[in-house]
Amino acid sequence: MKFKKAIVFLLAMVLIGSSFPLGVMAEDQSMVIKSLDQVADLDSASRNSDQIIVIYKEQGHVENLSLTTKDIKGGETLSEQVDIIAVADSANTDELLARLSENPNVLVAEKNSYIQTSALPDDPDLSKAWQFERVGADETWNKISNSETVVVAVIDTGLYTQHPDILANVTAGYDYVDGTTDMVDLSGHGTLVAGCVAAVTNNGIGVAGIAGAANIKVAPYRVGGLYDGDKNLDVGYICAALYEAAARPEVKVINMSFGGYMVSAALRTAVENAVNAGKVLVAAAGNEGANPNYSGELAVPASYNNVISVGATDKTNKIAYFSQHNSLVDLCAPGQKIYSTNHDGGYEETSGTSFASPITAGACAVLMAADHTMTSTRVETLLKETALDFGTEGRDDYYGDGMIQLDAALAKVTPTNPLSIDSFTVDKPTGQTLGTLLTLNAAASGGEGDYQYGFYYDLNGTTITIQDYSSISTAEFTPTQPGIYTLSAQVVDGKGNTVKETIVNYVIKEKAAPVIEYRTHVQNVGWQSIMADGAVSGTEGQSLRLEAIEVNTITTNYNLEVKYKTHVQNIGWQNFVEDGALSGTEGQSLRLEAIEIELTGTDAELFDVYYQVHAQNVGWMGWAKNGQQAGTAGYGYRLEGIRIEVVPKGSIAPGSTDNPFITK
């Protein structure tokens, strides 16, 4: 939660005492609350037991509640719809709650509480991520390559965002505990949950989430978890996170791996708001299936309308002993001895319906990535129609409609002949100058129905439309700015499936490219003639050493210069020299062994300089680039020849870049 510095609060009180700018002082010296900035932060008040969650109707605000400092001692605005306030005297909590519930600006007011994550204690037996093969995800990992990101909001204890196996699949979330976009996971539960959804696929480490190669990311919302293993989540924070996730168009799925058996109008209202926003909501059915006090009871939020309630199965496809069972369980997924990412940067085995839920949520996201027009109702229907029926035939209270089968569900979404772009070309090679007319052409196949083609270019981080979607598969444009372009074509078919192809590093030059000139001083020969643009200077096969070099750029159109240095026998690296100055020695019979070259000047960022050396006993080595070392060290090998080229930034190297420098 936000930290308000004490000095700010004291200053506010001084101002209030002098001129009453923030409220009106009553006869008993209490102050009318216009903003929660007027009262202490929640962390300086009671943590939970005397707090009230307030969800406002449209346009509602704390100033509409007629509260005074006699009523409340602290509070925090979590979003436009949700506040949490701490009552000044816990004996008056019920009275204040009744007043707020009757306020016409309040949608819901209730006492704040905790709800727990649905994870069990860790099992010491280590296993592997068997869970994805069991639900058919091993057949779907590489089948979806959506261009538009699908985001799964994970409302939990946070996320260790730097985990190497999930870092690439994380997008912005919010930490309601500390009031920051910086994310931590002190408990560990949230990182385990997020890994089930989106651990990175095909990166050579760890495990893979059910999302596979699809463009799916997790947005973590931290709503509790104050220490390692802490299961408590703040209901007020959960409500705020639900409202925030519901308002984000890129969020398609919300995972809730927590549950309780209380009545909460606030939680129900926040869930209904997300449902009305078209989100797919998935929740853990609960872990109390074997607890005689709760067995068969309806846990929330899993049992709310339009929330997919997920039970847990084990490796034998039987319902886990702990999995809650009731008339509102919808589906089941692996949840016992699951292997996932942990908040220490490694992996661990864990159990609970907490992990069956994100596996199902990730499956929902894959279906929506395959068809961006799919509704939440259609997603749930597909999973139920293709689920494996276990237990009693048909739907039952333990397995619901059965165990999800992502491959079977996806087969009903993905066309048998998927949409693809077979070719995307530009009629002229890279390196054109301003004013040149370019023609782009794309050809699509597969998919369903008629194609619509869109053409675009990206320059300096800005995307410009060349030709909006139409049936025309070609587009023309004339670049008006120099730079490095990314050209792209997007095709959408009659069902709304979209594919994209790009041409990267397409260089548009303002004027003629610069020339780089150079010459070498060769043993027994002296200075050779000036060479340019990749021609060889020096010798090959004559056993003659290079003793010095001179390099210069020739251009009237760019602010471009060059600096370079040489490694000389018995001396080592010399200092950089510039623009035609001698680097090396003359008349001392000392060989050059290595070189470095860099471009300077305000236009240096537009070009790359490549250079290659011919070394004794090695021959031509790989091309070095932009200040890399080229040659040898520790072998006593002489340089015998060099080549240098300047090319537009991002161009393909003139040849192999393997082993431009070797050292002993």
XYZ file of C-alpha atoms in Angstrom:
664
model
C 0.000 0.000 0.000
C 1.072 3.582 -0.522
C 3.364 5.107 2.074
C 2.387 8.623 3.035
C 5.233 10.443 4.685
C 4.390 11.654 8.147
C 5.470 15.193 7.350
C 2.762 15.438 4.657
C 0.073 14.392 7.112
C 1.343 16.784 9.776
C 1.412 19.630 7.288
C -2.163 18.854 6.307
C -3.193 18.997 9.949
C -1.480 22.356 10.398
C -3.326 23.755 7.385
C -6.592 22.341 8.645
C -6.068 23.944 12.005
C -5.469 27.346 10.455
C -7.869 27.611 7.533
C -9.921 24.378 7.233
C -9.109 23.837 3.501
C -9.777 20.101 3.504
C -12.853 19.771 5.660
C -15.070 21.481 8.169
C -14.293 21.179 11.873
C -17.236 20.189 14.006
C -17.763 21.389 17.544
C -16.054 18.250 18.847
C -13.057 19.074 16.612
C -13.697 16.179 14.226
C -13.087 16.845 10.552
C -15.261 15.942 7.556
C -13.337 13.607 5.230
C -13.052 14.865 1.653
C -10.177 12.567 0.708
C -8.463 9.587 2.330
C -5.218 11.549 2.119
C -6.533 13.333 5.218
C -6.232 10.215 7.367
C -3.446 7.806 8.225
C -2.352 5.010 5.946
C -3.791 1.564 6.584
C -0.446 0.268 7.742
C -0.583 2.706 10.655
C -4.092 1.536 11.527
C -5.472 -1.901 12.359
C -4.553 -4.326 9.565
C -7.827 -6.083 8.867
C -10.256 -6.709 11.676
C -11.642 -3.167 11.834
C -11.529 -2.359 8.125
C -14.496 -1.864 5.782
C -14.439 -2.443 2.023
C -16.418 0.184 0.117
C -17.341 -0.366 -3.533
C -18.885 2.741 -5.038
C -21.553 3.181 -7.615
C -20.594 5.269 -10.634
C -19.294 8.708 -9.643
C -19.183 7.702 -5.969
C -16.352 8.999 -3.769
C -15.369 9.091 -0.100
C -16.518 12.706 0.142
C -20.072 11.423 -0.458
C -19.959 9.263 2.697
C -20.232 12.080 5.287
C -17.445 10.551 7.355
C -15.354 12.421 9.910
C -12.109 11.740 11.695
C -14.280 10.637 14.606
C -15.581 7.802 12.390
C -12.391 6.567 10.741
C -8.693 6.605 11.593
C -7.185 5.411 8.317
C -7.894 4.408 4.762
C -6.668 3.880 1.258
C -8.091 4.467 -2.208
C -7.327 1.334 -4.214
C -9.120 2.267 -7.442
C -11.910 4.518 -8.713
C -14.431 1.983 -7.416
C -12.822 0.535 -4.284
C -11.704 2.056 -0.978
C -10.731 0.436 2.294
C -11.325 2.419 5.484
C -10.350 1.639 9.087
C -12.890 2.580 11.752
C -11.691 4.744 14.616
C -13.423 2.613 17.245
C -14.002 -1.072 16.516
C -17.047 -0.991 18.782
C -18.757 1.215 16.204
C -17.920 -0.938 13.158
C -21.425 -2.402 12.740
C -23.080 0.980 13.122
C -20.793 2.567 10.535
C -21.275 -0.392 8.215
C -25.050 0.062 8.368
C -24.711 3.782 7.553
C -22.494 3.092 4.563
C -24.756 0.321 3.243
C -27.666 2.770 3.171
C -25.662 5.471 1.371
C -27.006 5.904 -2.200
C -23.453 6.294 -3.546
C -22.334 2.895 -2.222
C -22.785 -0.326 -4.170
C -21.419 -2.618 -1.443
C -19.951 -2.083 2.023
C -18.727 -4.968 4.151
C -16.126 -5.851 6.736
C -12.773 -6.691 5.220
C -11.455 -10.220 5.668
C -8.859 -12.674 4.507
C -9.305 -15.511 2.045
C -6.682 -18.208 1.595
C -4.780 -19.557 -1.369
C -5.783 -23.084 -2.320
C -2.391 -24.772 -2.009
C -1.407 -27.680 0.193
C 1.920 -28.109 2.027
C 4.832 -29.091 -0.240
C 5.450 -32.773 -0.988
C 9.167 -33.697 -0.775
C 9.049 -36.147 -3.715
C 10.369 -34.416 -6.824
C 8.644 -35.068 -10.119
C 8.512 -33.444 -13.544
C 5.862 -31.369 -15.256
C 3.688 -34.334 -16.252
C 0.554 -32.257 -15.983
C 0.686 -30.761 -19.492
C 0.947 -34.051 -21.327
C -2.088 -35.242 -19.380
C -4.308 -32.435 -20.701
C -2.999 -32.586 -24.278
C -0.897 -29.440 -24.091
C 2.149 -31.308 -25.407
C 0.301 -31.410 -28.746
C -0.505 -27.687 -28.815
C 2.660 -25.855 -27.698
C 3.748 -24.828 -31.215
C 0.374 -24.521 -32.938
C -0.582 -20.942 -32.009
C 1.408 -17.853 -33.001
C -1.018 -14.999 -32.365
C 0.237 -11.456 -32.992
C -2.099 -9.828 -30.445
C -1.053 -10.619 -26.877
C -3.545 -12.443 -24.666
C -3.037 -11.587 -20.991
C -3.960 -13.762 -18.011
C -4.375 -11.739 -14.808
C -3.080 -13.783 -11.861
C -4.555 -12.414 -8.626
C -2.366 -13.946 -5.956
C 0.689 -13.350 -3.736
C 2.675 -11.625 -6.487
C 5.371 -13.000 -8.767
C 9.146 -13.349 -8.843
C 9.331 -11.574 -12.197
C 13.061 -12.226 -12.696
C 12.658 -15.993 -12.780
C 14.598 -16.967 -15.940
C 11.838 -19.338 -16.997
C 9.017 -16.776 -16.828
C 10.668 -13.359 -17.285
C 9.837 -13.136 -21.007
C 6.138 -13.830 -20.431
C 5.365 -11.185 -17.790
C 3.518 -7.931 -18.379
C 2.580 -5.087 -16.034
C 0.496 -5.785 -12.942
C 0.171 -4.116 -9.533
C 1.216 -4.780 -5.935
C -1.694 -3.675 -3.730
C 0.170 -4.656 -0.567
C 2.995 -2.164 -1.141
C 1.209 0.166 -3.573
C 3.700 -0.162 -6.412
C 4.108 -1.589 -9.899
C 7.322 -3.263 -8.730
C 6.456 -6.874 -8.053
C 7.651 -9.327 -5.398
C 6.430 -12.699 -4.174
C 7.357 -13.218 -0.539
C 4.947 -16.122 -0.109
C 5.849 -18.117 -3.225
C 2.326 -19.176 -4.161
C 1.871 -16.665 -7.004
C 5.060 -17.706 -8.798
C 4.049 -21.363 -8.723
C 0.638 -20.442 -10.142
C 2.041 -18.170 -12.877
C 4.495 -20.853 -14.012
C 1.610 -23.222 -14.711
C 0.256 -20.664 -17.164
C 3.269 -19.165 -18.884
C 6.672 -20.656 -18.068
C 8.676 -20.009 -21.243
C 8.665 -22.767 -23.872
C 11.695 -23.873 -25.920
C 14.252 -21.853 -23.938
C 16.334 -24.864 -22.944
C 15.656 -24.612 -19.195
C 13.155 -25.738 -16.611
C 9.542 -26.363 -17.508
C 6.968 -24.966 -19.928
C 3.598 -23.430 -19.154
C 0.424 -24.597 -20.821
C 0.502 -21.468 -23.026
C 3.371 -22.977 -25.022
C 4.606 -20.785 -27.882
C 1.413 -18.720 -28.044
C 1.734 -14.996 -27.354
C 0.324 -15.216 -23.829
C 1.595 -13.256 -20.821
C 0.697 -13.079 -17.144
C -0.153 -9.842 -15.346
C 0.513 -10.376 -11.622
C -1.639 -8.694 -8.990
C -0.299 -9.000 -5.466
C -3.119 -8.987 -2.891
C -1.427 -10.684 0.070
C 1.404 -12.960 1.097
C 3.557 -11.131 3.644
C 6.106 -13.895 4.249
C 7.241 -17.239 2.871
C 4.273 -19.605 2.785
C 1.723 -16.983 3.873
C -1.663 -17.996 2.400
C -3.706 -14.965 3.484
C -5.070 -12.696 0.747
C -6.868 -9.434 1.513
C -10.426 -9.459 0.138
C -10.423 -5.676 -0.325
C -7.285 -5.868 -2.451
C -8.783 -8.763 -4.428
C -11.829 -6.632 -5.255
C -9.633 -3.764 -6.429
C -7.534 -6.128 -8.567
C -10.659 -7.594 -10.150
C -11.890 -4.133 -11.115
C -8.474 -3.190 -12.512
C -8.096 -6.404 -14.549
C -11.656 -6.100 -15.861
C -10.852 -2.634 -17.236
C -7.845 -3.845 -19.285
C -8.831 -4.868 -22.833
C -5.755 -7.079 -23.259
C -6.704 -9.124 -20.184
C -8.910 -11.956 -21.420
C -8.631 -14.411 -18.510
C -8.489 -13.936 -14.727
C -7.152 -16.708 -12.492
C -8.186 -16.914 -8.832
C -6.329 -19.688 -6.992
C -7.941 -18.951 -3.657
C -11.187 -19.693 -1.888
C -13.230 -19.486 1.263
C -16.628 -20.361 2.651
C -17.853 -16.942 3.755
C -20.516 -14.696 2.298
C -18.956 -11.666 0.612
C -21.130 -9.235 -1.305
C -18.003 -7.226 -2.169
C -16.205 -10.181 -3.752
C -19.340 -11.261 -5.606
C -19.849 -7.718 -6.932
C -16.245 -7.455 -8.148
C -16.503 -10.856 -9.859
C -19.779 -9.886 -11.547
C -18.165 -6.705 -12.850
C -15.380 -8.753 -14.465
C -17.912 -11.190 -15.947
C -19.863 -8.276 -17.427
C -16.606 -7.031 -18.973
C -16.389 -10.299 -20.930
C -13.507 -11.879 -19.017
C -13.078 -15.615 -18.509
C -12.863 -16.200 -14.760
C -11.316 -19.400 -13.412
C -11.053 -20.357 -9.732
C -9.844 -23.182 -7.521
C -12.696 -25.379 -6.301
C -11.060 -25.708 -2.871
C -8.911 -28.173 -0.935
C -11.387 -29.198 1.752
C -12.891 -32.231 0.014
C -11.639 -34.547 2.765
C -12.351 -32.134 5.636
C -15.568 -33.256 7.396
C -16.333 -29.657 8.379
C -16.348 -28.388 4.772
C -16.599 -31.439 2.503
C -19.126 -30.801 -0.263
C -19.556 -27.109 0.612
C -19.542 -24.300 -1.966
C -16.333 -22.296 -1.904
C -16.196 -18.757 -3.269
C -15.379 -17.325 -5.725
C -15.366 -20.697 -7.556
C -19.090 -21.207 -6.950
C -20.206 -17.810 -8.237
C -22.135 -17.679 -11.503
C -19.977 -17.564 -14.655
C -16.805 -18.630 -12.813
C -15.194 -21.895 -13.969
C -14.713 -23.983 -10.811
C -11.784 -26.406 -11.180
C -11.056 -29.524 -9.155
C -7.696 -31.317 -8.991
C -6.670 -34.752 -10.293
C -3.599 -36.873 -9.602
C -1.250 -38.764 -11.933
C -3.709 -41.644 -12.221
C -6.468 -39.290 -13.427
C -8.382 -39.783 -10.202
C -9.786 -36.878 -8.294
C -7.253 -35.795 -5.667
C -8.206 -36.758 -2.134
C -8.309 -33.110 -1.071
C -10.253 -31.694 -4.045
C -13.549 -30.083 -3.107
C -16.678 -31.622 -4.624
C -20.070 -30.008 -5.042
C -22.803 -29.333 -7.565
C -20.945 -26.347 -9.049
C -17.587 -27.948 -9.912
C -17.240 -27.413 -13.675
C -14.019 -29.130 -14.740
C -10.901 -30.763 -13.369
C -7.193 -30.606 -14.227
C -3.963 -31.973 -12.753
C -3.333 -30.530 -9.302
C -1.461 -33.096 -7.207
C 2.353 -33.144 -7.287
C 2.578 -30.420 -9.922
C 6.052 -29.186 -10.946
C 6.364 -25.437 -11.475
C 8.484 -22.301 -11.022
C 9.238 -21.104 -7.492
C 10.064 -17.679 -6.038
C 13.711 -18.607 -5.439
C 14.344 -18.810 -9.191
C 14.163 -22.609 -9.296
C 11.423 -25.237 -9.407
C 9.456 -27.298 -6.925
C 6.632 -29.755 -6.590
C 3.354 -28.553 -5.144
C -0.272 -29.657 -4.780
C -3.695 -28.072 -4.596
C -6.617 -26.933 -6.694
C -4.588 -23.707 -6.804
C -2.631 -25.288 -9.666
C -5.464 -27.038 -11.474
C -7.002 -23.568 -11.810
C -4.120 -21.837 -13.716
C -3.656 -24.867 -15.973
C -7.292 -24.408 -16.953
C -6.942 -20.616 -17.160
C -3.942 -21.037 -19.454
C -5.947 -23.404 -21.655
C -8.665 -20.757 -21.911
C -6.056 -18.218 -22.982
C -4.723 -20.546 -25.712
C -8.233 -20.938 -27.144
C -8.710 -17.163 -27.162
C -5.296 -16.698 -28.774
C -6.379 -19.067 -31.531
C -9.600 -17.120 -32.084
C -9.659 -13.572 -30.745
C -13.423 -13.316 -31.337
C -14.219 -16.136 -28.918
C -16.509 -15.289 -25.986
C -16.073 -16.474 -22.426
C -19.161 -18.664 -22.771
C -17.781 -20.320 -25.898
C -14.444 -21.002 -24.176
C -16.126 -22.788 -21.264
C -18.403 -24.724 -23.602
C -15.487 -25.948 -25.723
C -13.575 -27.184 -22.681
C -16.618 -29.025 -21.362
C -17.518 -30.565 -24.736
C -14.006 -31.974 -25.200
C -13.210 -32.953 -21.580
C -12.391 -36.570 -20.670
C -15.262 -37.994 -18.676
C -14.065 -39.640 -15.467
C -15.997 -40.867 -12.443
C -19.741 -41.285 -12.802
C -20.837 -41.111 -16.442
C -21.697 -37.567 -17.418
C -21.271 -34.615 -15.134
C -20.630 -35.381 -11.447
C -19.743 -33.387 -8.348
C -16.094 -34.506 -8.265
C -14.838 -34.194 -11.868
C -17.482 -31.801 -13.131
C -17.723 -32.340 -16.892
C -14.302 -34.006 -16.867
C -10.590 -33.287 -17.256
C -9.733 -30.598 -19.774
C -8.174 -31.679 -23.092
C -6.627 -28.634 -24.734
C -5.643 -30.405 -27.942
C -9.197 -31.605 -28.539
C -10.664 -28.182 -27.736
C -8.139 -26.415 -29.955
C -8.935 -28.745 -32.838
C -12.438 -27.272 -32.814
C -10.991 -23.760 -33.065
C -7.948 -24.024 -35.293
C -8.785 -24.455 -38.990
C -7.470 -27.672 -40.542
C -5.829 -25.390 -43.127
C -4.439 -22.549 -40.968
C -4.120 -19.057 -42.348
C -0.588 -18.188 -43.442
C 1.331 -15.615 -45.485
C 3.244 -17.569 -48.113
C 5.279 -14.628 -49.359
C 5.881 -10.995 -48.458
C 8.277 -9.007 -50.637
C 9.438 -5.496 -51.461
C 10.392 -4.822 -55.065
C 13.766 -3.156 -54.345
C 16.679 -4.259 -52.144
C 17.573 -2.500 -48.916
C 19.715 0.621 -49.131
C 17.387 2.744 -51.296
C 17.476 6.537 -51.000
C 14.679 8.936 -50.107
C 12.097 9.458 -52.832
C 12.238 5.883 -54.124
C 8.833 4.302 -54.775
C 8.547 0.910 -53.052
C 5.964 -1.744 -53.872
C 5.010 -4.323 -51.239
C 3.329 -7.573 -52.166
C 1.846 -10.314 -49.964
C 0.205 -13.627 -50.794
C -1.887 -15.535 -48.239
C -3.289 -19.051 -48.160
C -5.388 -21.230 -45.877
C -7.830 -19.910 -43.354
C -11.495 -19.404 -44.090
C -13.250 -16.945 -46.360
C -11.902 -13.886 -48.133
C -8.624 -12.207 -47.193
C -8.085 -8.610 -46.122
C -4.522 -7.252 -46.416
C -2.988 -4.475 -44.313
C 0.477 -2.988 -44.856
C 2.524 -1.004 -42.333
C 5.993 0.227 -41.498
C 7.717 0.848 -38.169
C 10.313 3.620 -37.867
C 11.851 4.873 -34.616
C 9.241 3.083 -32.525
C 6.212 4.466 -34.407
C 3.896 2.326 -36.545
C 2.496 3.967 -39.691
C -0.268 2.517 -41.855
C 0.677 2.284 -45.532
C -2.611 0.701 -46.589
C -5.423 -0.296 -44.239
C -7.201 -3.637 -44.536
C -8.569 -4.228 -48.021
C -8.790 -7.022 -50.585
C -5.771 -5.571 -52.449
C -2.622 -7.607 -51.816
C -0.132 -4.922 -52.936
C 0.697 -1.496 -51.574
C 2.992 1.341 -52.642
C 4.708 4.012 -50.588
C 7.578 6.450 -50.895
C 9.744 6.816 -47.746
C 10.088 10.401 -46.583
C 12.540 9.821 -43.723
C 15.893 8.071 -43.672
C 16.394 5.246 -41.207
C 15.974 1.537 -40.589
C 12.453 0.401 -41.409
C 10.499 -2.682 -40.413
C 7.946 -3.437 -43.120
C 4.970 -5.637 -42.253
C 1.944 -7.234 -43.841
C -1.055 -8.472 -41.865
C -3.784 -10.670 -43.268
C -7.174 -11.397 -41.703
C -9.499 -14.079 -43.045
C -13.275 -14.307 -43.015
C -13.309 -15.808 -39.523
C -11.126 -13.101 -38.032
C -7.919 -15.151 -37.826
C -4.877 -12.916 -38.252
C -1.282 -13.560 -39.332
C 1.644 -11.205 -39.764
C 4.948 -11.222 -41.658
C 7.762 -8.668 -41.445
C 10.833 -7.528 -43.347
C 13.322 -6.093 -40.854
C 16.344 -3.822 -41.205
C 15.208 -2.260 -44.461
C 17.489 0.771 -44.758
C 16.455 4.032 -46.418
C 19.427 6.374 -46.971
C 19.212 10.106 -47.148
C 22.212 10.548 -49.460
C 25.027 8.532 -50.951
C 26.717 6.203 -48.469
C 30.150 7.156 -47.143
C 33.379 5.604 -48.461
C 36.021 4.226 -46.104
C 39.622 4.342 -47.407
C 42.675 2.661 -45.937
C 46.243 1.645 -46.669
C 48.857 -0.549 -45.025
C 52.607 -0.405 -44.516
C 54.068 -3.762 -45.549
C 57.477 -5.229 -44.637
C 60.069 -4.731 -47.460
C 57.410 -2.920 -49.548
C 56.407 0.196 -47.607
C 53.105 2.000 -47.935
C 50.710 0.441 -50.381
C 48.127 2.255 -52.486
C 44.897 3.434 -50.911
C 42.092 0.840 -51.038
C 38.381 1.277 -50.308
C 35.151 -0.525 -49.375
C 36.264 -4.091 -48.721
C 39.238 -4.360 -51.097
C 42.336 -6.135 -49.739
C 45.222 -4.014 -48.492
C 48.406 -5.933 -47.674
C 49.576 -9.286 -48.977
C 48.617 -12.949 -49.014
C 51.036 -15.881 -49.167
C 54.198 -13.713 -49.227
C 55.094 -14.057 -45.514
C 55.250 -10.265 -45.180
C 54.101 -8.520 -42.046
C 51.888 -5.469 -41.749
C 53.623 -2.752 -39.722
C 51.113 0.128 -39.782
C 47.701 1.202 -41.076
C 45.939 4.449 -41.953
C 42.120 4.686 -42.206
C 39.839 7.548 -43.244
C 36.181 8.143 -44.130
C 35.286 10.121 -47.248
C 31.857 11.784 -47.254
C 30.351 15.207 -47.732
C 26.884 14.097 -46.704
C 27.375 12.728 -43.187
C 29.125 13.741 -40.005
C 31.148 10.546 -39.898
C 34.723 9.933 -38.803
C 36.785 6.937 -37.738
C 39.169 6.028 -34.918
C 41.370 2.942 -34.734
C 44.254 1.340 -32.896
C 46.711 -1.496 -33.427
C 48.370 -4.158 -31.293
C 52.109 -4.053 -32.011
C 54.741 -6.720 -31.313
C 56.645 -6.044 -28.034
C 54.521 -2.914 -27.417
C 50.895 -4.058 -27.111
C 47.834 -1.949 -27.820
C 48.583 1.586 -28.910
C 46.287 4.535 -28.271
C 43.440 5.329 -30.639
C 44.252 7.633 -33.560
C 41.780 9.247 -35.944
C 41.098 10.034 -39.595
C 44.171 9.063 -41.579
C 46.767 9.150 -38.824
C 49.357 6.373 -38.635
C 48.738 3.537 -36.178
C 51.591 1.058 -35.737
C 55.299 1.599 -36.462
C 57.563 2.440 -39.369
C 61.157 1.249 -39.727
C 61.205 -0.728 -36.467
C 60.598 -4.213 -37.951
C 57.645 -4.786 -35.617
C 54.582 -6.717 -36.735
C 50.914 -5.824 -36.238
C 48.997 -8.574 -34.460
C 45.452 -7.138 -34.052
C 43.329 -4.058 -34.813
C 40.201 -2.282 -33.529
C 38.106 0.202 -35.554
C 35.158 2.383 -34.506
C 33.056 5.022 -36.256
C 32.638 8.410 -34.593
C 30.649 11.549 -35.328
C 26.967 12.388 -34.947
C 25.960 10.051 -37.800
C 27.918 7.044 -36.513
C 24.674 5.471 -35.264
C 23.496 5.132 -38.883
C 26.304 2.782 -39.928
C 28.292 -0.286 -38.934
C 31.984 -0.695 -39.709
C 33.133 -4.252 -40.446
C 36.795 -5.284 -40.761
C 38.652 -8.546 -41.371
C 42.304 -9.528 -41.026
C 44.545 -12.129 -42.674
C 46.756 -13.636 -39.959
C 49.842 -15.808 -40.264
C 49.068 -19.554 -40.005
C 45.321 -18.751 -39.760
C 44.342 -17.056 -43.004
C 41.332 -14.789 -43.298
C 39.549 -14.644 -39.950
C 35.907 -13.716 -39.260
C 34.604 -10.181 -39.711
C 34.737 -7.997 -36.577
C 32.385 -5.071 -36.028
C 32.236 -1.675 -34.289
C 35.256 -1.795 -31.963
C 35.635 -5.564 -31.598
C 39.171 -6.941 -31.637
C 40.322 -8.602 -34.861
C 43.496 -10.687 -35.040
C 45.378 -12.747 -32.487
C 47.028 -12.424 -29.082
C 49.705 -14.599 -27.521
C 50.610 -16.536 -30.694
C 53.228 -14.227 -32.208
C 51.313 -14.269 -35.520
C 51.739 -11.334 -37.905
C 48.897 -9.618 -39.730
C 49.354 -9.800 -43.483
C 46.247 -8.129 -44.945
C 43.028 -6.272 -44.011
C 39.614 -5.475 -45.465
C 37.253 -2.722 -44.194
C 33.637 -1.916 -45.119
C 31.060 0.624 -43.905
C 27.427 -0.499 -44.289
C 24.037 0.907 -43.179
C 23.227 0.065 -39.566
C 21.708 -3.396 -39.221
C 22.883 -4.677 -42.610
C 24.020 -8.257 -42.999
C 27.755 -8.758 -42.375
C 29.974 -8.990 -45.510
C 30.859 -12.565 -44.552
C 31.237 -14.960 -41.641
C 31.646 -13.377 -38.202
C 33.017 -16.537 -36.580
C 36.335 -16.177 -34.716
C 37.416 -12.642 -35.645
C 39.878 -12.743 -32.714
C 41.674 -15.598 -30.999
C 43.829 -15.467 -27.895
C 46.174 -17.954 -26.303
